[in-house]
Coordinates of C-alpha atoms in Angstrom, one line a residue:
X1 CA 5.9 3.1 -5.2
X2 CA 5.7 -0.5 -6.1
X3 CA 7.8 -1.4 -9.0
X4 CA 9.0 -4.7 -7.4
X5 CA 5.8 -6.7 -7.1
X6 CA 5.5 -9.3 -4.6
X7 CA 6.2 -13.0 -6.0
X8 CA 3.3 -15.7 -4.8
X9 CA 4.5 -17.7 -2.0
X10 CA 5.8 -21.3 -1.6
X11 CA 3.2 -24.0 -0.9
X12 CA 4.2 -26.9 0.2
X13 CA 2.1 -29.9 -0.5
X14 CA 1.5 -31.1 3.0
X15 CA 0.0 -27.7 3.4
X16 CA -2.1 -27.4 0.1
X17 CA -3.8 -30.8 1.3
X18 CA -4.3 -30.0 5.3
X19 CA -6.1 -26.6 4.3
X20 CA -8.1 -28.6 1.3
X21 CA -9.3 -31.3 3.6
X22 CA -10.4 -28.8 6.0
X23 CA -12.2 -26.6 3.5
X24 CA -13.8 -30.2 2.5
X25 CA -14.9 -31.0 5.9
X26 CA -16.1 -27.5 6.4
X27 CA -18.5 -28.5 4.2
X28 CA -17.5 -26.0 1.1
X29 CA -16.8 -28.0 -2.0
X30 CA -15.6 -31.3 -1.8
X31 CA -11.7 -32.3 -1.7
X32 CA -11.7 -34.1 -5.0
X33 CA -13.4 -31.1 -6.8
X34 CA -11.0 -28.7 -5.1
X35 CA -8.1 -30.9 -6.6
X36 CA -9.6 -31.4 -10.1
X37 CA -10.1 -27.5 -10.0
X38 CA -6.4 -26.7 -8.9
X39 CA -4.7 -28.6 -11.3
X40 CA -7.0 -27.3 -13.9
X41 CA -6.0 -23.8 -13.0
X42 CA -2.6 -24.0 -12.8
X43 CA -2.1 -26.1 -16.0
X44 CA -4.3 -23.9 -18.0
X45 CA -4.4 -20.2 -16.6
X46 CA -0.8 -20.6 -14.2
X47 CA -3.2 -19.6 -11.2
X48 CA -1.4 -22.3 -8.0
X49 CA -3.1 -23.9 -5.1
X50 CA -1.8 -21.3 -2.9
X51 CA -3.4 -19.0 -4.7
X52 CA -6.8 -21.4 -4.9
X53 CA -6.9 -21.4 -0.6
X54 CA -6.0 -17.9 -0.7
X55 CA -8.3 -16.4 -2.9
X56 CA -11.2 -18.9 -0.8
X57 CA -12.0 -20.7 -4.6
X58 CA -13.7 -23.5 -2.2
X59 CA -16.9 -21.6 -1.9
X60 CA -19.7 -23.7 -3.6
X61 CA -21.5 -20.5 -4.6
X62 CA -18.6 -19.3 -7.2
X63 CA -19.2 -19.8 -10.8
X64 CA -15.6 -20.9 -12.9
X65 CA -16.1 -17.9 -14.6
X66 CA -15.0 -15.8 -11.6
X67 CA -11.8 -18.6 -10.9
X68 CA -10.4 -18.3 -14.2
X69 CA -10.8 -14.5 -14.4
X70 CA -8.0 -14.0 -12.5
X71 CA -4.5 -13.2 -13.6
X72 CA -0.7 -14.0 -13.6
X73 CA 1.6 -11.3 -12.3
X74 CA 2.8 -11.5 -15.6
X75 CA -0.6 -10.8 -17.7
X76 CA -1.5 -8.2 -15.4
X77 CA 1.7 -6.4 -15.5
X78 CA 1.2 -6.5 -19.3
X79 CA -2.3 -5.4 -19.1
X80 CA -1.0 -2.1 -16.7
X81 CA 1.6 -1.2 -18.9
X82 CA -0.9 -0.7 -21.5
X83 CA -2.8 1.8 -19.4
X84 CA 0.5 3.1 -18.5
X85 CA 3.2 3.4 -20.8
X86 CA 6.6 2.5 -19.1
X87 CA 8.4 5.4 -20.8
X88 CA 6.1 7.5 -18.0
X89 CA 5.6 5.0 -14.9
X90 CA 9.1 6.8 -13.5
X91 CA 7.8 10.2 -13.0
X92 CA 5.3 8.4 -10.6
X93 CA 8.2 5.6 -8.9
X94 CA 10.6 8.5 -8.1
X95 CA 9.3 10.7 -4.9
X96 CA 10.6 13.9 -5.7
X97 CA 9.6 14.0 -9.2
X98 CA 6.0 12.8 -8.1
X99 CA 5.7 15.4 -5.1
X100 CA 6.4 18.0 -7.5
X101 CA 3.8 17.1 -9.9
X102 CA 1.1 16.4 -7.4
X103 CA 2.4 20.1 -5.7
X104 CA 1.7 21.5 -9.0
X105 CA -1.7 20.9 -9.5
X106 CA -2.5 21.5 -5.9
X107 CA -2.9 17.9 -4.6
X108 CA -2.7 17.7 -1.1
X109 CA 0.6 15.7 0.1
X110 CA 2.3 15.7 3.6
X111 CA 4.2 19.0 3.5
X112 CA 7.9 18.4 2.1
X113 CA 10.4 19.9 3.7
X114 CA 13.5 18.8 1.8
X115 CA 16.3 16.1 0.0
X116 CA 19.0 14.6 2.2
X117 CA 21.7 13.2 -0.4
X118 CA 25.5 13.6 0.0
X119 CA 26.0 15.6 -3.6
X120 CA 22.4 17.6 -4.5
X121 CA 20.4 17.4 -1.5
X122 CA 18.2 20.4 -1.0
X123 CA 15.4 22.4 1.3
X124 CA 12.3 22.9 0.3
X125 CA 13.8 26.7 0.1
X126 CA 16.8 25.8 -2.2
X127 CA 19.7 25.6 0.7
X128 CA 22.3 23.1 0.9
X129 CA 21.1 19.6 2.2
X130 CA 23.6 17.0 2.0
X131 CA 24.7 16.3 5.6
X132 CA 23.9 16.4 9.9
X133 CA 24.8 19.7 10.0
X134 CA 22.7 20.9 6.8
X135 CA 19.9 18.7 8.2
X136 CA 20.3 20.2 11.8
X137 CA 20.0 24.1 10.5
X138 CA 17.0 22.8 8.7
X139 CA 15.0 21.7 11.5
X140 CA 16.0 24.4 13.6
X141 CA 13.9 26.4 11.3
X142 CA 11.1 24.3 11.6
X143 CA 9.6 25.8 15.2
X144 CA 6.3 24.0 14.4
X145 CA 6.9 21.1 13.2
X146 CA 6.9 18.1 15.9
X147 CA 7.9 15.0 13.9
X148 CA 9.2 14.7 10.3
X149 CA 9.8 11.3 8.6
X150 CA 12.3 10.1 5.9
X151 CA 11.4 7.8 2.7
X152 CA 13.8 6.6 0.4
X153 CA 13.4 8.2 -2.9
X154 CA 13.1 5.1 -4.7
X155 CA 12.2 2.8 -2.2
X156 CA 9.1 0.6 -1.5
X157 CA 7.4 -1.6 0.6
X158 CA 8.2 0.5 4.0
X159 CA 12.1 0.0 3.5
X160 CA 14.3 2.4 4.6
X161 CA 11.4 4.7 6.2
X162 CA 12.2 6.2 9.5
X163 CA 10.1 8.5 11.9
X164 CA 11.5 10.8 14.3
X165 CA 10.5 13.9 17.0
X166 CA 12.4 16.8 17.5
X167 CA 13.3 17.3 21.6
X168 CA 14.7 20.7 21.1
X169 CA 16.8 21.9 24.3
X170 CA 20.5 23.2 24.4
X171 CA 21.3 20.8 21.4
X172 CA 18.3 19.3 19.0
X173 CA 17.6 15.6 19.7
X174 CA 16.0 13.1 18.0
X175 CA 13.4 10.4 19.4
X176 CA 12.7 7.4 17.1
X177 CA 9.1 7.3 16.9
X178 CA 9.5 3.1 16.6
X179 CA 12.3 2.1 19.2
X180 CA 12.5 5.7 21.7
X181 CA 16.0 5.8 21.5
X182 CA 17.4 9.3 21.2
X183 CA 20.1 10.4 18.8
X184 CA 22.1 13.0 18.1
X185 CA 21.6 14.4 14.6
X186 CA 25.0 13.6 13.7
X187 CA 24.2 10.2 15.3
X188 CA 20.8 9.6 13.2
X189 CA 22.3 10.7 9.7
X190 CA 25.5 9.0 10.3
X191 CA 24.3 5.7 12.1
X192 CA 21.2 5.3 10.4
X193 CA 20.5 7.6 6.9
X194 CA 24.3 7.2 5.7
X195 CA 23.7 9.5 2.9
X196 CA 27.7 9.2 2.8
X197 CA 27.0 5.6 1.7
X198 CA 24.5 7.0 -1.3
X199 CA 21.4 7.2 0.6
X200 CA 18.6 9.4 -0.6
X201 CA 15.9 10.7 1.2
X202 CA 12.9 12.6 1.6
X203 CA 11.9 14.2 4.2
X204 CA 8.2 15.3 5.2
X205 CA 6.6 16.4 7.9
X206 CA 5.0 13.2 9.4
X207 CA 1.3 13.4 9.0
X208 CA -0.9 13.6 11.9
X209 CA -3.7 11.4 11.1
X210 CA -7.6 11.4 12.1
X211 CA -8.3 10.4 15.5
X212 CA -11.0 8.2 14.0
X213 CA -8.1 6.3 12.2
X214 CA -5.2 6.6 14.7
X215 CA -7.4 4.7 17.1
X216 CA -6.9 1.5 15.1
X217 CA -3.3 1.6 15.8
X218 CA -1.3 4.6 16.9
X219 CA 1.9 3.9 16.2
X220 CA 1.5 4.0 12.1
X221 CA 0.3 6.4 10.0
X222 CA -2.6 3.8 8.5
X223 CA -3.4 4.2 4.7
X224 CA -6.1 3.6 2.3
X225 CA -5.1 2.0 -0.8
X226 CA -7.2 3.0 -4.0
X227 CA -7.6 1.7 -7.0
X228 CA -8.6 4.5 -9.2
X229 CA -8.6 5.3 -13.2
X230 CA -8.9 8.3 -15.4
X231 CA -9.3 8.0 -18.6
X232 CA -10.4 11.8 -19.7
X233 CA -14.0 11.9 -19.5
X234 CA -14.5 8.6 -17.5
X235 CA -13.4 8.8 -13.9
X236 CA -13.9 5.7 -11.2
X237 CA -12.4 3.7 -8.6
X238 CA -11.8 0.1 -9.2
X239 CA -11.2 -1.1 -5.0
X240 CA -10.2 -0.1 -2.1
X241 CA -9.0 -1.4 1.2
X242 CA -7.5 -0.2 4.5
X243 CA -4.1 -1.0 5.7
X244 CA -3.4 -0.8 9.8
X245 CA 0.1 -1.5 11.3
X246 CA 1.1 -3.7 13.6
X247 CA 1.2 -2.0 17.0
X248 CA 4.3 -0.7 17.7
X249 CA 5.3 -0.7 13.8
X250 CA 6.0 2.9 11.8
X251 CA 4.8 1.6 9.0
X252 CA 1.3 -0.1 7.4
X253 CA 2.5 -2.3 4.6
X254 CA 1.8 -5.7 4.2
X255 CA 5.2 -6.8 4.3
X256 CA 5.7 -5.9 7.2
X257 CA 3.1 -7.5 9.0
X258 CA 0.1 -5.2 8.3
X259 CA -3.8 -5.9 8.4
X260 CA -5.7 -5.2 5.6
X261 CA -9.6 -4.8 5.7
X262 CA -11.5 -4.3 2.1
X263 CA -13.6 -0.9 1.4
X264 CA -17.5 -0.8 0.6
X265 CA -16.6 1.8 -2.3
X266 CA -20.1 3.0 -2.2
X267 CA -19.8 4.2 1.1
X268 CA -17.0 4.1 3.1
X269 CA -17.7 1.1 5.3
X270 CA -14.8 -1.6 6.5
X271 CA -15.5 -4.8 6.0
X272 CA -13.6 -7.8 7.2
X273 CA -9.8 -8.5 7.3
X274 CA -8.2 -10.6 6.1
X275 CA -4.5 -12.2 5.5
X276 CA -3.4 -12.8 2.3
X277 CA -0.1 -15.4 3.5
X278 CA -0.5 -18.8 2.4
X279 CA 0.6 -19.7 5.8
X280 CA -2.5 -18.0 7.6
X281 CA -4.7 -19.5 4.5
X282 CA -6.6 -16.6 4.1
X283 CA -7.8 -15.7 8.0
X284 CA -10.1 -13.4 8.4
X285 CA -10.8 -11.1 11.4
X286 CA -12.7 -7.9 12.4
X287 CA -10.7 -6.0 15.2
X288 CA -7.0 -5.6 15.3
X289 CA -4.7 -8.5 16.4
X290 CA -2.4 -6.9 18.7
X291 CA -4.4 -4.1 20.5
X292 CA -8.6 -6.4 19.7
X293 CA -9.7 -2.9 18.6
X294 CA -13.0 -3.2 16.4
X295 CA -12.1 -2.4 12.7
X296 CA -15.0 -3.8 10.4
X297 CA -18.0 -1.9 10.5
X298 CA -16.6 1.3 11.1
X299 CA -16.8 4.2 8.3
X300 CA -13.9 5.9 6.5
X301 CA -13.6 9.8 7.2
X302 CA -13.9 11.8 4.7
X303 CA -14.3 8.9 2.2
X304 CA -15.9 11.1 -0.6
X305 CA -13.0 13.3 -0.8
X306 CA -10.6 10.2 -0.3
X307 CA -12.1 8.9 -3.3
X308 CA -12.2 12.5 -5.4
X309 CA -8.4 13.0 -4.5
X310 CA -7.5 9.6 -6.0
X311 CA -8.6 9.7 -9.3
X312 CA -7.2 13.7 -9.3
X313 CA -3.8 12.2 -8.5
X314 CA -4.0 10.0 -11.0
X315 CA -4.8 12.6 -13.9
X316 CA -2.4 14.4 -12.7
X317 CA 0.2 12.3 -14.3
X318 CA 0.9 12.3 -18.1
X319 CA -0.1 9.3 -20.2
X320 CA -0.7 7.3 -16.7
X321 CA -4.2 5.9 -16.2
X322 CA -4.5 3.7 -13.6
X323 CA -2.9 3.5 -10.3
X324 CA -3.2 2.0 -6.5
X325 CA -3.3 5.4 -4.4
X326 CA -2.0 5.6 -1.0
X327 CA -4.2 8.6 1.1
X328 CA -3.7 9.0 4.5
X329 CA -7.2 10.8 6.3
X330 CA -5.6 13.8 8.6
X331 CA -8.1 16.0 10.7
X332 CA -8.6 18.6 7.7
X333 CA -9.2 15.7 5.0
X334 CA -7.4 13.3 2.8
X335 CA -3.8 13.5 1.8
X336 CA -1.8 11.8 -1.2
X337 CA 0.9 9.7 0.4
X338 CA 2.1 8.1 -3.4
X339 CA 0.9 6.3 -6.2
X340 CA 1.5 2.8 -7.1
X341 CA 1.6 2.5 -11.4
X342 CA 2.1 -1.0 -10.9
X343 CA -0.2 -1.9 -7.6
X344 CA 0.1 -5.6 -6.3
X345 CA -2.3 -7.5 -8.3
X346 CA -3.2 -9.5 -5.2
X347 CA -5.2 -6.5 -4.2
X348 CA -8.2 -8.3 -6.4
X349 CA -8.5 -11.2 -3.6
X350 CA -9.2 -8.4 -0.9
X351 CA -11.9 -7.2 -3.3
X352 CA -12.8 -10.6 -3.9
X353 CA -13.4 -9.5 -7.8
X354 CA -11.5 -11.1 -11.0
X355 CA -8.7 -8.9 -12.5
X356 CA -11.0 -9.8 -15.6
X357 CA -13.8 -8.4 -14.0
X358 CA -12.2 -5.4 -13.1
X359 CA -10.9 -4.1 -16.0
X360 CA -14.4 -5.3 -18.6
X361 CA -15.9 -2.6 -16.0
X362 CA -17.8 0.1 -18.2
X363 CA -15.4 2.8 -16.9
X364 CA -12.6 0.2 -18.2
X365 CA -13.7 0.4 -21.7

């Protein structure tokens, strides 16, 4: 889920002219030009120099069509709400209502296995879930399941998720998957849920991804991020890119310090990372920064299927056209993780394509 979309960065000025010099001296278009063209673009289409640097409009071989075909946060939250109506973004932005729906119609998801909350929390098999003791007779049924993770119903951007694997003995214990520590039930619900304080949770078993894709970094559950449409009979996929964690980090989301690498959509190949913080000004890279494991180049797993299961999870949703699909790749294929009914528009600099260009696509029209 993604309702809060992310706000552009501060530039500073010192900044905007260090990295325009540089570009300049790099031999891309010269710093006067780059100037000329910023001010231009933030007078006359609200587009700022972080933004510019960013989005690498210092390349001499990009026409102004492609600059200015870009969009506000504003414009293109406008132009997604008239793909998808509001009135039905919140079946999407709510994670129980949009595991049910994606259930229904026999989407693949990471297998659900219940609803922590303090007043209606509930198994997957309609008993009582609202406390340690609810949530300790719960996984005490679960003799297969190895580690189980909790999302916030409404929450986004990696917040509030937690990972955890059962050390079942005399008394059940739980191992953080991020710091070790081990915890009581009692201990994690109370210490670190709080449903008591209005905390609501998901809870799935935690997916065990493809070794091709765990290799990049372990310690997340690494996630592809499609931009897909259905409009009835027209069917496509807009972008994609890969997201990998930082090592030692649960999750893969850009706020929280993960690399993303853009998608050949035709087939399957990574291509090079890069950062989208105005600090980094756009640095690019092709193996992971913590661990130097090689990432561009390599080939999605089952990327055909990746791509099928996107646009299926989008139809699946009424009045809803368009949405950024997060599928994890497990040993047996893809799986739906969520969709995003309002992506981050920002996703158009890792595709290096204009919002304008993206939606006047034939499947667009």
């Amino acid at each position: 889920m993604n309702v809060h979309l992310k706000r552009p960065q501060k530039t500073t000025l010192g900044g905007v002219v260090r990295q325009t010099l540089r570009r300049a001296s790099e031999g891309h278009l010269a710093a006067s030009r780059q100037f000329v063209e910023m001010l231009i673009l933030r007078v006359l289409y609200g587009l700022g120099p972080g933004h510019y640097h960013v989005a690498r409009y210092w390349r001499r071989d990009l026409p102004w069509r492609f600059k200015s075909g870009f969009w506000t946060y504003k414009k293109f939250r406008h132009h997604v709400n008239t793909l998808n109506p509001p009135a039905y973004q919140k079946l999407s932005q709510n994670k129980i209502s949009e595991k049910a729906i994606l259930q229904l119609v026999g989407i693949p998801t990471p297998r659900f296995l219940g609803r922590l909350h303090n007043r209606v929390g509930v198994t997957a098999t309609g008993s009582r879930l609202v406390n340690a003791d609810d949530l300790t007779q719960l996984l005490l049924t679960q003799q297969q399941v190895e580690r189980v993770c909790f999302k916030l119903v409404e929450g986004y951007g990696g917040k509030g998720f937690q990972a955890v694997s059962l050390e079942r003995g005399d008394t059940l214990k739980l191992r953080l998957l991020d710091s070790k520590k081990v915890a009581s039930v009692s201990e994690f619900v109370d210490n670190i849920l709080q449903p008591g304080a209005g905390a609501d949770y998901i809870i799935e078993e935690y997916v065990n991804q493809h070794p091709e894709v765990a290799r990049l970094n372990a310690s997340s559950v690494n996630t592809l991020r499609i931009w897909a449409i259905n409009r009835g009979d027209t069917q496509d996929i807009l972008g994609a890119f890969l997201r990998v964690g930082r090592r030692g980090r649960l999750v893969d989301n850009t706020s929280q310090g993960g690399l993303i690498f853009p998608i050949d959509t035709d087939t399957g190949e990574i291509g090079t990372g890069l950062s989208l913080k105005n600090d980094n000004w756009n640095e690019t890279f092709q193996t992971h920064k913590d661990s130097g494991e090689k990432i561009t180049g390599a080939t999605v797993p089952f990327w055909i299927e990746s791509v099928s299961l996107a646009i299926r999870a989008v139809a699946a949703f009424p009045h809803i056209q368009f949405a950024g699909v997060d599928v994890a790749i497990t040993v047996d294929g893809p799986v739906v993780i969520e969709l995003n009914v309002e992506p981050d528009p920002t996703a158009a600099i890792v595709f290096d394509k204009p919002h304008r260009e993206i939606f006047r696509q034939p499947s667009m029209r």
